[in-house]
Amino acid sequence: MIIVESPIVAGALVVSFILVLAALALAVLRLIKGPTMADRVVALDLVTIISVGFMALFSLAAHQDAFLDVAITLALVGFLGTVAFARYAERRAAKGASHQDLDD
């Protein structure tokens, strides 16, 4: 792994950390305030993706490759979680539609 120890790279890492943390705060805000379940699921997926980016940045800053493995694992778990939530929402919507059909 080639790591450039220059002030430009160090400054870019600091700016990247600040932007990632700001994005994480906004995503958590959407997760808390999301008016619908779909908004919260998308926000949770966004939090996972931003966390993966944070770990990648931290891996660069700390010169440790092990954090990349954790980031990859978190990305896979986040993807599976999003698919599970989407399937749950789909079944919930279908169940609600079938109850409406019975009522009509």
XYZ file of C-alpha atoms in Angstrom:
104
model
C 0.000 0.000 0.000
C 1.422 3.331 -1.065
C 0.676 6.189 1.291
C 1.748 9.678 0.414
C 2.744 11.690 3.464
C 2.164 15.172 2.169
C 0.352 18.172 3.638
C -2.119 18.112 0.770
C -3.162 14.533 1.534
C -3.365 15.278 5.254
C -5.526 18.339 4.570
C -7.735 16.361 2.213
C -8.204 13.723 4.910
C -9.253 16.335 7.465
C -11.723 17.952 5.054
C -13.052 14.511 4.137
C -13.554 13.587 7.798
C -15.473 16.816 8.391
C -17.712 16.279 5.359
C -18.356 12.636 6.233
C -19.279 13.535 9.803
C -21.622 16.295 8.577
C -23.272 13.834 6.198
C -23.585 11.317 9.021
C -25.274 13.897 11.254
C -27.762 14.804 8.511
C -28.499 11.151 7.800
C -29.107 10.438 11.495
C -31.433 13.451 11.593
C -33.401 12.004 8.670
C -33.427 8.625 10.418
C -34.961 10.199 13.519
C -37.394 12.572 11.774
C -38.272 10.449 8.746
C -42.009 10.701 8.363
C -42.427 7.309 6.720
C -40.830 3.932 7.234
C -39.339 4.088 3.728
C -37.532 7.324 4.623
C -36.083 5.692 7.704
C -34.945 2.615 5.786
C -33.190 4.758 3.192
C -31.637 6.864 5.964
C -30.396 3.730 7.725
C -28.839 2.522 4.484
C -27.239 5.940 4.059
C -25.817 5.812 7.593
C -24.288 2.429 6.774
C -22.742 3.705 3.546
C -21.364 6.800 5.256
C -19.915 4.600 8.008
C -18.166 2.524 5.366
C -16.682 5.704 3.922
C -15.602 6.825 7.373
C -13.846 3.523 7.966
C -12.086 3.777 4.620
C -10.870 7.267 5.503
C -9.783 6.099 8.941
C -7.924 3.218 7.330
C -6.016 5.719 5.206
C -5.283 7.989 8.152
C -4.224 5.195 10.505
C -2.289 3.234 7.864
C -4.176 0.072 8.849
C -5.639 -2.224 6.223
C -7.733 -4.120 8.778
C -10.334 -1.356 8.846
C -11.027 -1.943 5.156
C -12.042 -5.524 5.958
C -14.432 -4.217 8.601
C -15.815 -1.687 6.110
C -16.423 -4.389 3.505
C -18.186 -6.571 6.073
C -20.329 -3.643 7.214
C -21.247 -2.881 3.598
C -22.401 -6.469 3.062
C -24.415 -6.518 6.291
C -25.932 -3.130 5.450
C -26.969 -4.354 2.010
C -28.612 -7.449 3.458
C -30.367 -5.331 6.075
C -31.732 -2.993 3.426
C -33.002 -5.903 1.354
C -34.672 -7.393 4.449
C -36.348 -4.065 5.319
C -37.527 -3.630 1.717
C -38.995 -7.138 1.708
C -40.717 -6.457 5.029
C -42.173 -3.203 3.706
C -43.345 -4.934 0.541
C -45.115 -7.682 2.502
C -46.615 -5.145 4.879
C -47.966 -3.115 1.958
C -49.343 -6.237 0.261
C -50.982 -7.330 3.505
C -52.577 -3.890 3.873
C -53.847 -4.021 0.277
C -55.385 -7.458 0.786
C -57.225 -6.198 3.865
C -58.573 -3.287 1.812
C -59.770 -5.728 -0.876
C -61.659 -7.729 1.743
C -63.278 -4.600 3.121
C -64.524 -3.474 -0.334
